[in-house]
Amino acid sequence: MPELRRDPIVGRWVIVDTDHPNHPKDYEYEPHRSHGGVCPFCYGNEAMTPPEIDAVREPNTHPNTPGWQVRVVANKFPALQIEGELEKRGLGLYDMSNGVGAHEVLIETPYHNKDIPDLLNSEIESFLSLYCRRALDLAKDKRFKYIMVFKNFGAAAGASLEHPHTQMVALPMVPKNANEEIKGAHNYFEYRDRCIFCDMIRQETQDSGRVVLENQHFICFCPFVSRFPFEIWIVPKKHNGLFCHMPAEEIPSLAAILKGAITKMKALFPNLSYNFLIHSSPVNGDGHTDGYHWHIEFMPKITRVAGFEWGTGFYIVSTPPELAAEYLKKAKI
Amino acid sequence: MPELRKDPIIGRWVIISTERAKRPDQFTTRAQGGPPEKDCPFCAGKESHAPAEIYALRPEHSRANAPDWEVRVVPSIAPFLRIEGELERKGEGLYDLMNGIGAHEIVIECNKHVDNMGDLSQEQIAKVMNVYIARMRDLEKDERFKYVLVFKNQGWSAGGGRVKHSRSQLIATPVNPKRVKEELVGARQYYEYHERCIFCDLIQQELEVKERLVLETENFIAVAPFAARFPFEVWILPKKHSCDFTSIDAEMRLGLGGIMKKVLAKLEKGLNNPPYNYILHTAPFRRGKAGYWKSIDYDYHWHIEIMPRLTRVAGFEWGTGFYICPLAPEAAAKFLREVEV
């Protein structure tokens, strides 16, 4: 009998196929392939991108020239634009606003073909530190209410460029999905005076068999209510609402667990495309932030989302998270 | 400057991206092969290759599972939910769960090996609608179920199967799904404030403005919604207010067959057989019991949402629930109006 599970935070139900679960070999997915060609994110092509906003570079090198390890530029095709005041207006029934916001691209490494598992821990640490530095800087702009950090790796996961990069979008409002999660966590907090994520960490470490990796500061597990098979979350053990307030000593732990998790994932699914996103509290005082706990959600792109999911918001998970965790635990780093 | 637009019913924002905008004719799709017709388990004469039928439209005196059917419903061979058993709810620490009771049926829309619904006749599509209604009414009798979702996954990247034989699916769920609830609640809130149906207002506004109108027939309109999530997203709405799809009469069913055929044919011709999903949005089972607000007859309006899958949903959409649509719905509507079918 399949099992219906309900997400304790946002109340979403998912269907978990416990009778005939899929094993990693059962997934038919589009493998990530490198097509080469001229890449605006490689050394020597700095002039092809908008000017550099921030970078980690060798001493005595100049902005927009080679010599960087991590580089942040404005998105050449931004979904939102930085200039202007937010103007909201109505149009009959409808509401609209101009697209004020920031859209930046963080190029994680100068190496075109190195994904996170191929980088040194220190290299990962340096781009994670830059995530925080950029987010802190964007948060100074009072027009922005939410900063969303996400990575699309591989064309199947929506990446338009193959050189590894992360995107950062600052939004003038707290988006619906984030808002639901923040409200759900807030309601739980009001009721029990505890953070739901802290409770979740306690429950996961006690029984579950869903924990994949754990180190000094972070825990990585397959959530009880996964939306996608082999979905994993990486959560800091110490309560903290905003990822950009992450203490410096946690960064090496995060780099290690992120690298470990993606390495395991790619051992099960060669040439995988994936998305991950950082869920964090709003900035500039919008919304309920008590009882929210920042974390990373990682989704391997091995399934297709179809009409049922769109129509219901119900997800069908063809590998129970307990089984996924078992595979991931065994996978080699 | 990109534009943010808000869906007036559920409050979802979308970004109509003018910077990365493409022209309508730049959305191309690749044709994908499927197994040969002789291996199709859904064609007439192959009834034994699919599970025994639950329901079929057949001539009088024809027997179940004989090959002379017009529309046929079989259980899914890989059901998401199971029909047998009692619903049991329980908790596990923080978490809630229940067993996966439900129904999962496949509606085979024609007995010949036709891939696209747009290539069926208006009358045939109306028959498919009849079958949806018959199945929904039957499933309503099962008190364990709260909602039936009727949908189609056309093409591989829309979650469809490899076999190119036109079909749709029907899933009965033991709880009202979150998306459905959001829409119902949004419509009710609008009604409480305005004492009008938001969909009726939307139809009126679209008929006045016209720029997002794809097609208008006697009983229906097809529009590219103001806050479209996907390029070429099209909604089909009945002009006459009704919350319940199963209540429409024979004339409306025929009219729906006609507009579905035209809209799907325009998508097929204009975009070269794009993968798409369509979803029927209708009121949940009410059964005259408590738990449903009395105004649902007035505040909700059934409709069909068609979503071509030409863009990939990436991290941003998953994280925010914000969609980035690289084509303004006004441009999509104009393009579709001009495709001759």
XYZ file of C-alpha atoms in Angstrom:
674
model
C 0.000 0.000 0.000
C 1.468 3.390 -0.951
C 1.743 5.883 1.876
C 0.516 9.469 1.992
C 2.749 11.716 4.048
C 2.104 15.268 5.092
C 4.759 17.923 5.322
C 4.612 19.288 8.874
C 5.697 22.747 7.766
C 3.601 23.650 4.737
C 0.925 20.944 4.939
C 1.639 19.482 1.513
C 0.822 15.811 1.011
C 3.029 13.504 -0.992
C 2.484 9.946 -2.162
C 5.332 7.592 -1.309
C 5.455 4.372 -3.278
C 6.431 1.838 -0.654
C 5.190 -1.243 -2.572
C 7.224 -1.102 -5.738
C 9.880 1.454 -4.986
C 12.181 2.559 -7.754
C 15.869 1.829 -7.363
C 18.525 4.148 -8.771
C 18.872 2.064 -11.947
C 15.142 2.459 -12.667
C 15.396 6.175 -13.347
C 15.612 7.209 -16.952
C 17.013 10.726 -16.942
C 18.693 13.063 -19.368
C 22.445 12.812 -18.697
C 24.383 16.042 -18.398
C 26.710 16.480 -21.352
C 29.312 19.114 -22.001
C 28.940 20.711 -25.416
C 31.938 23.032 -25.199
C 32.070 26.208 -27.274
C 32.967 29.708 -26.132
C 32.152 30.202 -22.469
C 31.702 33.688 -20.978
C 32.569 32.318 -17.534
C 36.033 30.978 -18.437
C 39.373 32.771 -17.911
C 40.107 35.320 -20.601
C 36.450 35.902 -21.444
C 35.721 38.266 -18.564
C 34.731 41.005 -21.012
C 31.818 38.866 -22.225
C 29.977 39.242 -18.917
C 28.638 42.388 -17.288
C 31.299 43.984 -15.040
C 32.372 42.178 -11.908
C 30.521 43.028 -8.692
C 32.776 41.086 -6.343
C 35.444 38.399 -6.611
C 37.957 36.325 -4.751
C 41.206 36.929 -6.628
C 44.981 36.589 -6.554
C 46.698 39.644 -5.108
C 47.570 42.303 -7.686
C 45.114 41.143 -10.325
C 42.517 43.560 -11.684
C 38.762 43.212 -11.806
C 37.474 41.748 -15.082
C 40.762 40.016 -15.851
C 41.887 36.435 -15.128
C 43.329 35.587 -11.709
C 40.049 35.086 -9.850
C 38.850 31.988 -8.021
C 35.245 33.049 -7.590
C 33.591 35.850 -9.492
C 30.221 37.580 -9.161
C 28.662 39.464 -12.073
C 25.206 40.787 -12.856
C 23.057 38.371 -14.837
C 23.229 39.365 -18.470
C 19.565 38.434 -18.911
C 18.138 39.432 -15.547
C 14.691 38.294 -14.524
C 14.567 41.498 -12.490
C 16.319 44.839 -12.765
C 18.131 46.756 -10.102
C 17.198 50.321 -11.070
C 14.033 52.104 -10.080
C 11.529 52.299 -7.291
C 8.968 49.603 -6.748
C 5.678 50.639 -8.307
C 2.626 48.541 -7.687
C -0.537 49.077 -9.649
C -3.830 47.535 -10.596
C -5.316 46.754 -13.973
C -8.974 45.933 -13.519
C -8.964 42.668 -11.620
C -5.258 42.246 -11.867
C -2.311 43.445 -9.801
C 1.110 44.086 -11.138
C 4.408 45.660 -10.259
C 7.556 46.566 -12.133
C 10.339 44.023 -11.879
C 12.676 45.653 -9.390
C 15.264 43.342 -7.921
C 18.815 42.123 -8.325
C 19.899 39.109 -10.279
C 23.529 38.089 -9.924
C 25.573 35.137 -11.065
C 28.347 33.687 -8.940
C 30.889 31.758 -10.975
C 32.086 29.117 -8.552
C 35.347 28.184 -10.195
C 37.449 29.118 -13.216
C 37.344 25.460 -14.321
C 34.663 24.896 -16.913
C 34.208 21.194 -16.201
C 34.587 21.033 -12.433
C 31.413 20.461 -10.486
C 31.374 20.685 -6.679
C 32.653 17.096 -6.153
C 35.733 17.933 -8.245
C 36.717 21.008 -6.222
C 38.959 21.199 -3.163
C 37.149 21.882 0.098
C 38.941 25.221 0.316
C 37.598 26.222 -3.104
C 34.041 25.391 -2.038
C 34.561 27.339 1.180
C 35.591 30.387 -0.752
C 32.449 30.480 -2.897
C 30.230 29.763 0.116
C 31.821 32.716 1.913
C 31.116 34.832 -1.109
C 27.432 33.737 -1.053
C 27.244 35.221 2.429
C 29.140 38.384 1.548
C 26.902 39.116 -1.452
C 23.716 38.390 0.469
C 24.776 40.696 3.304
C 25.504 43.411 0.779
C 22.177 42.993 -1.065
C 20.308 43.011 2.242
C 21.509 46.569 2.810
C 19.136 47.655 0.055
C 15.891 48.236 1.910
C 13.785 47.595 -1.200
C 14.674 43.906 -1.000
C 12.724 41.551 1.220
C 14.054 38.175 0.248
C 17.326 36.840 -1.107
C 17.154 33.603 -2.945
C 20.305 31.621 -3.692
C 19.993 28.705 -6.055
C 21.980 26.560 -8.401
C 20.832 24.912 -11.602
C 23.391 22.398 -12.805
C 22.894 20.822 -16.222
C 20.471 21.680 -18.994
C 17.846 19.257 -17.667
C 17.773 21.256 -14.429
C 17.313 24.520 -16.308
C 20.928 25.733 -16.546
C 21.486 27.723 -19.715
C 25.284 27.760 -19.303
C 27.303 24.667 -18.460
C 30.118 26.393 -16.526
C 29.257 25.816 -12.834
C 27.548 28.826 -11.324
C 25.051 29.835 -8.668
C 22.416 32.519 -9.033
C 21.335 35.037 -6.492
C 18.060 36.935 -6.801
C 16.965 39.713 -4.450
C 13.202 40.138 -4.527
C 10.985 43.057 -3.526
C 8.540 40.696 -1.798
C 8.721 37.410 0.069
C 7.781 34.790 -2.503
C 4.784 32.559 -1.928
C 6.614 29.290 -1.312
C 9.060 30.854 1.120
C 6.219 32.647 2.842
C 4.228 29.455 3.332
C 7.208 27.740 4.856
C 8.018 30.661 7.137
C 4.396 30.909 8.265
C 4.171 27.164 8.872
C 7.322 27.260 10.982
C 6.044 30.330 12.813
C 2.736 28.638 13.665
C 4.575 25.659 15.083
C 6.793 27.980 17.083
C 3.814 29.892 18.492
C 2.227 26.639 19.583
C 5.229 24.837 21.044
C 7.853 27.495 21.564
C 10.300 25.366 19.647
C 11.701 25.537 16.145
C 10.228 22.828 13.931
C 13.533 22.329 12.143
C 15.361 21.832 15.458
C 12.689 19.267 16.371
C 13.107 17.645 12.995
C 16.861 17.347 13.472
C 16.247 15.705 16.853
C 13.760 13.240 15.376
C 15.945 12.446 12.368
C 19.051 11.766 14.448
C 17.172 9.522 16.865
C 15.416 6.982 14.743
C 14.932 7.515 11.229
C 17.463 5.831 9.018
C 17.104 8.874 6.780
C 20.377 10.543 7.784
C 22.965 10.404 5.001
C 25.832 12.425 6.451
C 26.576 14.316 9.618
C 29.506 16.424 10.751
C 30.286 18.924 13.478
C 27.883 21.632 12.353
C 25.567 20.106 9.764
C 23.295 17.176 9.133
C 22.232 15.873 5.744
C 19.123 13.693 5.420
C 16.384 12.578 3.041
C 13.296 14.379 4.376
C 10.352 12.277 5.543
C 8.140 14.213 3.137
C 10.370 14.386 0.089
C 8.764 15.815 -3.051
C 11.313 14.192 -5.333
C 13.040 10.840 -5.117
C 16.518 11.224 -3.609
C 15.786 14.753 -2.409
C 18.141 15.753 0.405
C 18.280 18.591 2.903
C 21.372 19.997 4.553
C 20.527 21.717 7.822
C 22.791 23.522 10.321
C 22.559 21.910 13.754
C 22.642 25.224 15.524
C 19.488 27.298 15.182
C 19.972 30.212 12.809
C 17.402 31.906 10.608
C 19.563 33.595 8.022
C 22.187 31.715 6.071
C 24.290 34.840 5.555
C 24.688 35.074 9.337
C 26.346 31.671 9.339
C 29.406 31.828 11.639
C 32.714 31.564 9.770
C 33.652 28.384 11.630
C 30.631 26.578 10.141
C 31.684 27.164 6.550
C 34.282 24.353 6.346
C 31.670 21.933 7.725
C 29.148 23.070 5.117
C 31.680 22.751 2.297
C 32.541 19.225 3.419
C 28.948 18.021 3.734
C 27.856 19.626 0.456
C 30.739 18.032 -1.384
C 30.105 14.684 0.288
C 26.404 14.695 -0.506
C 26.775 15.664 -4.161
C 29.607 13.170 -4.617
C 27.379 10.389 -3.296
C 24.504 11.548 -5.456
C 26.667 11.497 -8.569
C 28.008 8.067 -7.674
C 24.422 6.762 -7.864
C 23.435 8.913 -10.845
C 26.355 9.526 -13.216
C 26.164 12.779 -15.205
C 23.364 14.014 -13.019
C 21.695 17.387 -13.440
C 20.425 18.952 -10.240
C 19.060 22.003 -8.452
C 19.741 23.196 -4.973
C 18.423 26.183 -3.183
C 19.040 27.924 0.080
C 15.917 28.501 2.163
C 16.429 31.420 4.498
C 14.511 34.057 6.456
C 13.404 37.264 4.778
C 15.566 40.357 5.131
C 14.609 43.883 6.140
C 11.981 42.875 8.619
C 9.239 41.388 6.480
C 7.298 38.385 7.721
C 7.580 36.060 10.670
C 11.096 34.890 11.234
C 10.802 33.363 14.693
C 11.314 29.702 14.545
C 12.663 29.656 11.018
C 15.888 27.798 10.370
C 17.894 28.189 7.183
C 18.788 25.098 5.180
C 19.654 23.803 1.731
C 17.262 21.675 -0.309
C 18.868 19.574 -3.026
C 16.847 17.993 -5.820
C 18.380 15.596 -8.318
C 16.754 15.956 -11.718
C 15.794 12.349 -12.354
C 12.018 12.615 -12.710
C 9.577 14.675 -14.747
C 6.886 16.736 -13.103
C 3.546 15.997 -14.748
C -0.071 17.091 -14.725
C -0.962 15.513 -11.423
C 1.727 17.407 -9.539
C 0.833 20.698 -11.252
C -2.820 20.258 -10.578
C -2.739 19.123 -7.008
C 0.566 20.182 -5.509
C 0.731 16.531 -4.468
C 4.048 14.948 -5.359
C 4.628 11.326 -6.153
C 7.817 9.930 -4.727
C 8.741 6.673 -6.340
C 11.625 5.907 -3.955
C 10.824 6.194 -0.233
C 13.310 8.543 1.465
C 14.340 5.715 3.818
C 15.447 3.621 0.847
C 17.083 6.602 -0.857
C 19.069 7.270 2.326
C 20.181 3.651 2.423
C 21.543 3.924 -1.127
C 23.175 7.256 -0.410
C 24.807 6.016 2.783
C 26.375 3.130 0.861
C 27.466 5.304 -2.069
C 31.160 6.081 -2.114
C 32.625 9.499 -1.463
C 11.842 46.397 -17.528
C 10.441 42.988 -16.624
C 6.956 42.969 -15.217
C 5.674 41.187 -12.145
C 2.094 40.015 -12.392
C -0.038 38.468 -9.727
C -2.549 35.719 -10.298
C -5.734 37.224 -8.876
C -7.085 33.897 -7.659
C -4.288 32.215 -5.776
C -1.923 35.144 -5.365
C 1.019 33.624 -7.204
C 3.412 36.130 -8.760
C 5.010 35.566 -12.129
C 7.749 37.469 -13.866
C 6.983 38.286 -17.467
C 10.528 38.600 -18.614
C 10.999 41.120 -21.341
C 14.811 40.897 -21.245
C 15.054 37.241 -22.062
C 11.951 37.407 -24.182
C 11.755 35.272 -27.232
C 9.538 35.645 -30.238
C 6.624 33.225 -30.316
C 8.145 31.322 -33.229
C 11.376 30.686 -31.299
C 9.767 28.084 -29.085
C 10.491 24.988 -31.079
C 10.000 21.428 -30.016
C 11.654 18.271 -31.173
C 9.542 15.382 -32.269
C 10.182 12.263 -30.213
C 9.705 8.729 -31.393
C 7.579 6.121 -29.694
C 7.065 2.391 -30.080
C 5.422 1.301 -33.363
C 1.655 1.212 -33.677
C 1.579 -2.591 -33.666
C 2.915 -2.592 -30.086
C 0.324 -0.124 -28.789
C -1.766 -1.647 -25.970
C -4.479 1.006 -26.337
C -5.717 0.387 -29.888
C -8.951 -1.497 -30.620
C -8.230 -5.228 -30.838
C -5.504 -5.010 -28.163
C -7.864 -4.975 -25.192
C -6.148 -7.957 -23.590
C -2.847 -6.016 -23.461
C -4.337 -3.549 -20.974
C -6.093 -4.356 -17.681
C -9.808 -5.204 -17.886
C -11.950 -2.126 -18.426
C -13.712 -0.202 -15.692
C -16.004 1.594 -18.078
C -16.426 2.114 -21.810
C -18.658 3.875 -24.292
C -19.870 1.070 -26.513
C -22.799 0.311 -28.767
C -25.726 -1.538 -27.228
C -25.226 -5.314 -26.853
C -21.471 -4.974 -27.096
C -19.594 -6.823 -24.349
C -16.998 -5.452 -21.977
C -13.428 -5.671 -23.343
C -14.687 -6.362 -26.901
C -12.981 -4.231 -29.564
C -15.956 -2.084 -30.655
C -15.599 0.656 -28.040
C -15.344 4.410 -28.571
C -13.786 5.616 -25.315
C -12.426 3.172 -22.769
C -11.329 3.456 -19.144
C -8.869 1.003 -17.586
C -7.052 1.020 -14.244
C -3.480 2.287 -14.356
C -0.947 -0.547 -14.422
C 1.312 1.543 -12.170
C -1.228 3.212 -9.869
C -0.063 5.955 -7.523
C -2.879 5.075 -5.145
C -4.725 1.817 -4.415
C -8.426 1.291 -4.435
C -8.632 -1.422 -1.750
C -8.712 -0.789 1.986
C -9.903 1.620 4.616
C -8.382 5.014 5.109
C -6.113 5.043 8.149
C -4.483 8.157 9.482
C -1.648 8.180 12.016
C 1.183 10.274 13.407
C 4.879 9.499 13.632
C 6.580 12.025 15.913
C 6.325 15.316 14.090
C 4.935 13.778 10.963
C 1.459 12.815 9.748
C 0.738 10.001 7.378
C -2.039 7.849 5.957
C -2.248 4.868 3.678
C -2.467 5.537 -0.035
C -6.115 4.902 -0.802
C -7.354 6.276 -4.086
C -8.198 5.453 -7.664
C -6.012 5.874 -10.710
C -7.634 5.338 -14.095
C -6.564 5.817 -17.695
C -9.069 7.207 -20.202
C -8.251 5.963 -23.706
C -9.710 8.683 -25.875
C -10.066 6.859 -29.185
C -9.788 3.330 -30.559
C -7.388 4.243 -33.405
C -3.716 5.030 -32.980
C -3.997 8.825 -32.856
C -1.451 10.739 -30.787
C -3.015 14.172 -30.393
C -6.400 15.009 -28.994
C -6.550 17.945 -31.413
C -6.769 15.420 -34.276
C -9.921 13.815 -32.887
C -13.326 15.095 -33.980
C -15.311 17.554 -31.905
C -17.869 14.806 -31.256
C -15.193 12.379 -30.133
C -13.740 14.910 -27.655
C -17.280 15.523 -26.362
C -17.537 11.762 -25.773
C -14.317 11.885 -23.782
C -15.919 14.624 -21.656
C -18.963 12.376 -21.180
C -16.701 9.631 -19.930
C -14.910 11.979 -17.513
C -18.303 12.939 -16.110
C -19.518 9.353 -15.846
C -16.344 8.316 -14.028
C -16.406 11.312 -11.687
C -20.016 10.635 -10.739
C -19.226 7.018 -10.075
C -16.180 7.830 -7.939
C -18.229 10.382 -5.999
C -20.251 7.477 -4.594
C -17.133 6.264 -2.819
C -17.144 8.257 0.405
C -13.421 7.770 0.936
C -12.659 10.167 -1.915
C -12.738 13.940 -1.713
C -11.504 15.009 -5.106
C -10.940 13.701 -8.608
C -8.207 15.242 -10.676
C -8.598 14.841 -14.426
C -5.469 15.613 -16.398
C -3.433 14.831 -19.455
C 0.310 14.396 -19.833
C 1.028 14.796 -23.534
C 4.589 14.023 -24.622
C 7.575 12.716 -22.720
C 8.770 15.965 -21.179
C 5.263 16.626 -19.858
C 5.449 13.336 -17.958
C 3.657 11.317 -20.617
C 4.444 7.764 -21.639
C 6.276 6.644 -24.754
C 3.195 5.166 -26.447
C 1.675 7.685 -28.834
C -1.979 7.023 -28.293
C -4.128 9.866 -26.996
C -5.217 9.327 -23.402
C -5.806 11.147 -20.169
C -5.838 10.173 -16.506
C -8.118 10.448 -13.573
C -6.968 10.219 -9.965
C -9.299 10.228 -6.969
C -7.636 11.399 -3.749
C -8.665 10.920 -0.117
C -7.773 14.522 0.762
C -8.378 17.798 -1.004
C -5.077 18.677 -2.643
C -3.287 21.850 -1.553
C -3.365 23.563 -4.959
C -7.068 22.934 -5.304
C -7.705 24.338 -1.836
C -5.684 27.448 -2.546
C -7.748 28.167 -5.607
C -11.043 27.521 -3.830
C -10.067 29.720 -0.910
C -8.875 32.505 -3.214
C -12.149 32.464 -5.142
C -14.177 32.434 -1.940
C -12.308 35.411 -0.503
C -12.986 37.411 -3.642
C -16.643 36.471 -3.476
C -16.925 37.462 0.175
C -15.646 40.903 -0.654
C -17.253 41.560 -4.046
C -20.230 39.182 -4.063
C -19.223 38.199 -7.570
C -17.378 35.222 -9.016
C -13.787 36.140 -9.796
C -13.781 33.961 -12.898
C -16.911 35.654 -14.252
C -15.203 39.016 -13.685
C -12.091 37.703 -15.380
C -14.077 36.536 -18.421
C -15.767 39.899 -18.680
C -12.501 41.792 -18.455
C -10.819 39.536 -21.026
C -13.713 39.927 -23.456
C -13.478 43.702 -23.128
C -9.706 43.964 -23.383
C -9.425 41.211 -26.026
C -5.611 41.216 -26.194
C -5.279 37.924 -24.322
C -8.226 36.258 -26.011
C -7.307 33.219 -28.113
C -10.781 32.130 -29.146
C -14.389 32.786 -28.292
C -17.286 30.457 -29.061
C -20.925 30.540 -28.126
C -20.419 29.003 -24.687
C -16.689 29.243 -24.009
C -13.648 31.457 -24.125
C -9.975 30.496 -24.419
C -7.539 33.048 -22.967
C -3.852 33.345 -22.241
C -4.051 34.182 -18.513
C -2.724 37.555 -17.352
C -0.264 35.907 -14.941
C 0.717 32.991 -17.190
C 3.343 30.687 -15.687
C 4.344 29.161 -18.999
C 4.611 30.503 -22.539
C 1.392 29.709 -24.436
C -0.499 28.733 -21.292
C -4.213 28.787 -22.201
C -7.293 28.561 -20.009
C -10.662 27.467 -21.332
C -13.595 28.806 -19.334
C -17.355 28.355 -19.759
C -19.084 31.732 -20.078
C -21.967 30.512 -18.017
C -21.200 30.329 -14.334
C -20.977 26.834 -12.847
C -18.665 25.431 -10.184
C -19.148 21.829 -11.205
C -17.908 20.381 -14.471
C -20.080 17.279 -14.083
C -23.245 19.384 -14.252
C -22.813 20.611 -17.845
C -25.374 19.540 -20.422
C -24.934 17.795 -23.782
C -24.783 21.044 -25.744
C -22.031 22.413 -23.478
C -20.097 19.165 -23.780
C -20.208 19.412 -27.542
C -19.188 23.062 -27.355
C -16.292 22.118 -25.070
C -15.238 19.427 -27.548
C -15.184 22.096 -30.242
C -13.070 24.649 -28.398
C -10.693 21.999 -27.016
C -10.130 20.703 -30.524
C -9.416 24.157 -31.911
C -7.089 25.255 -29.121
C -5.139 21.994 -29.110
C -4.921 22.026 -32.903
C -3.557 25.593 -32.784
C -0.910 24.537 -30.261
C -0.034 21.460 -32.313
C 0.236 23.352 -35.569
C 1.752 26.583 -34.274
C 4.321 24.969 -31.995
C 4.947 21.665 -33.766
C 3.299 19.209 -31.356
C 4.555 20.633 -28.081
C 4.477 18.536 -24.924
C 1.736 19.832 -22.663
C -0.394 19.117 -19.628
C -3.986 20.023 -19.186
C -5.828 19.962 -15.908
C -9.526 20.150 -15.211
C -10.260 22.453 -12.282
C -13.636 21.731 -10.742
C -15.362 21.747 -7.350
C -14.546 18.891 -4.949
C -17.169 16.298 -4.070
C -19.684 17.941 -1.762
C -22.248 15.235 -1.096
C -24.437 17.750 0.728
C -22.335 17.415 3.855
C -20.761 19.843 6.248
C -17.243 20.980 5.563
C -18.020 22.925 2.414
C -19.052 26.482 2.369
C -22.452 27.241 1.003
C -21.191 29.858 -1.405
C -19.101 27.418 -3.486
C -21.922 27.259 -6.034
C -21.531 30.981 -6.514
C -17.851 31.652 -5.908
C -16.094 28.934 -7.898
C -16.093 28.396 -11.664
C -14.824 25.232 -13.314
C -12.281 25.548 -16.137
C -9.460 23.778 -17.930
C -5.835 24.945 -17.787
C -3.531 23.924 -20.632
C 0.188 24.274 -20.005
C 2.614 23.685 -22.872
C 5.952 22.528 -21.458
C 8.437 24.440 -23.555
C 10.542 25.848 -20.747
C 12.207 24.000 -17.913
C 11.228 24.669 -14.364
C 14.452 25.406 -12.505
C 15.663 26.188 -8.998
C 14.173 29.640 -8.903
C 10.639 28.444 -9.603
C 10.900 25.584 -7.113
C 12.196 27.814 -4.392
C 9.952 30.775 -4.756
C 6.796 29.553 -6.440
C 7.473 32.498 -8.710
C 7.488 31.553 -12.367
C 9.556 33.257 -15.015
C 7.622 33.366 -18.250
C 9.737 34.386 -21.213
C 6.768 35.332 -23.390
C 4.057 37.847 -22.586
C 0.605 36.222 -22.690
C -0.551 39.017 -25.021
C 2.063 37.937 -27.586
C 1.174 34.274 -27.102
C -2.525 34.998 -27.621
C -1.856 37.003 -30.762
C 0.300 34.205 -32.156
C -2.314 31.572 -31.397
C -5.150 33.685 -32.815
C -3.252 33.821 -36.093
C -2.587 30.088 -36.378
C -5.219 28.844 -38.787
C -6.828 25.504 -38.069
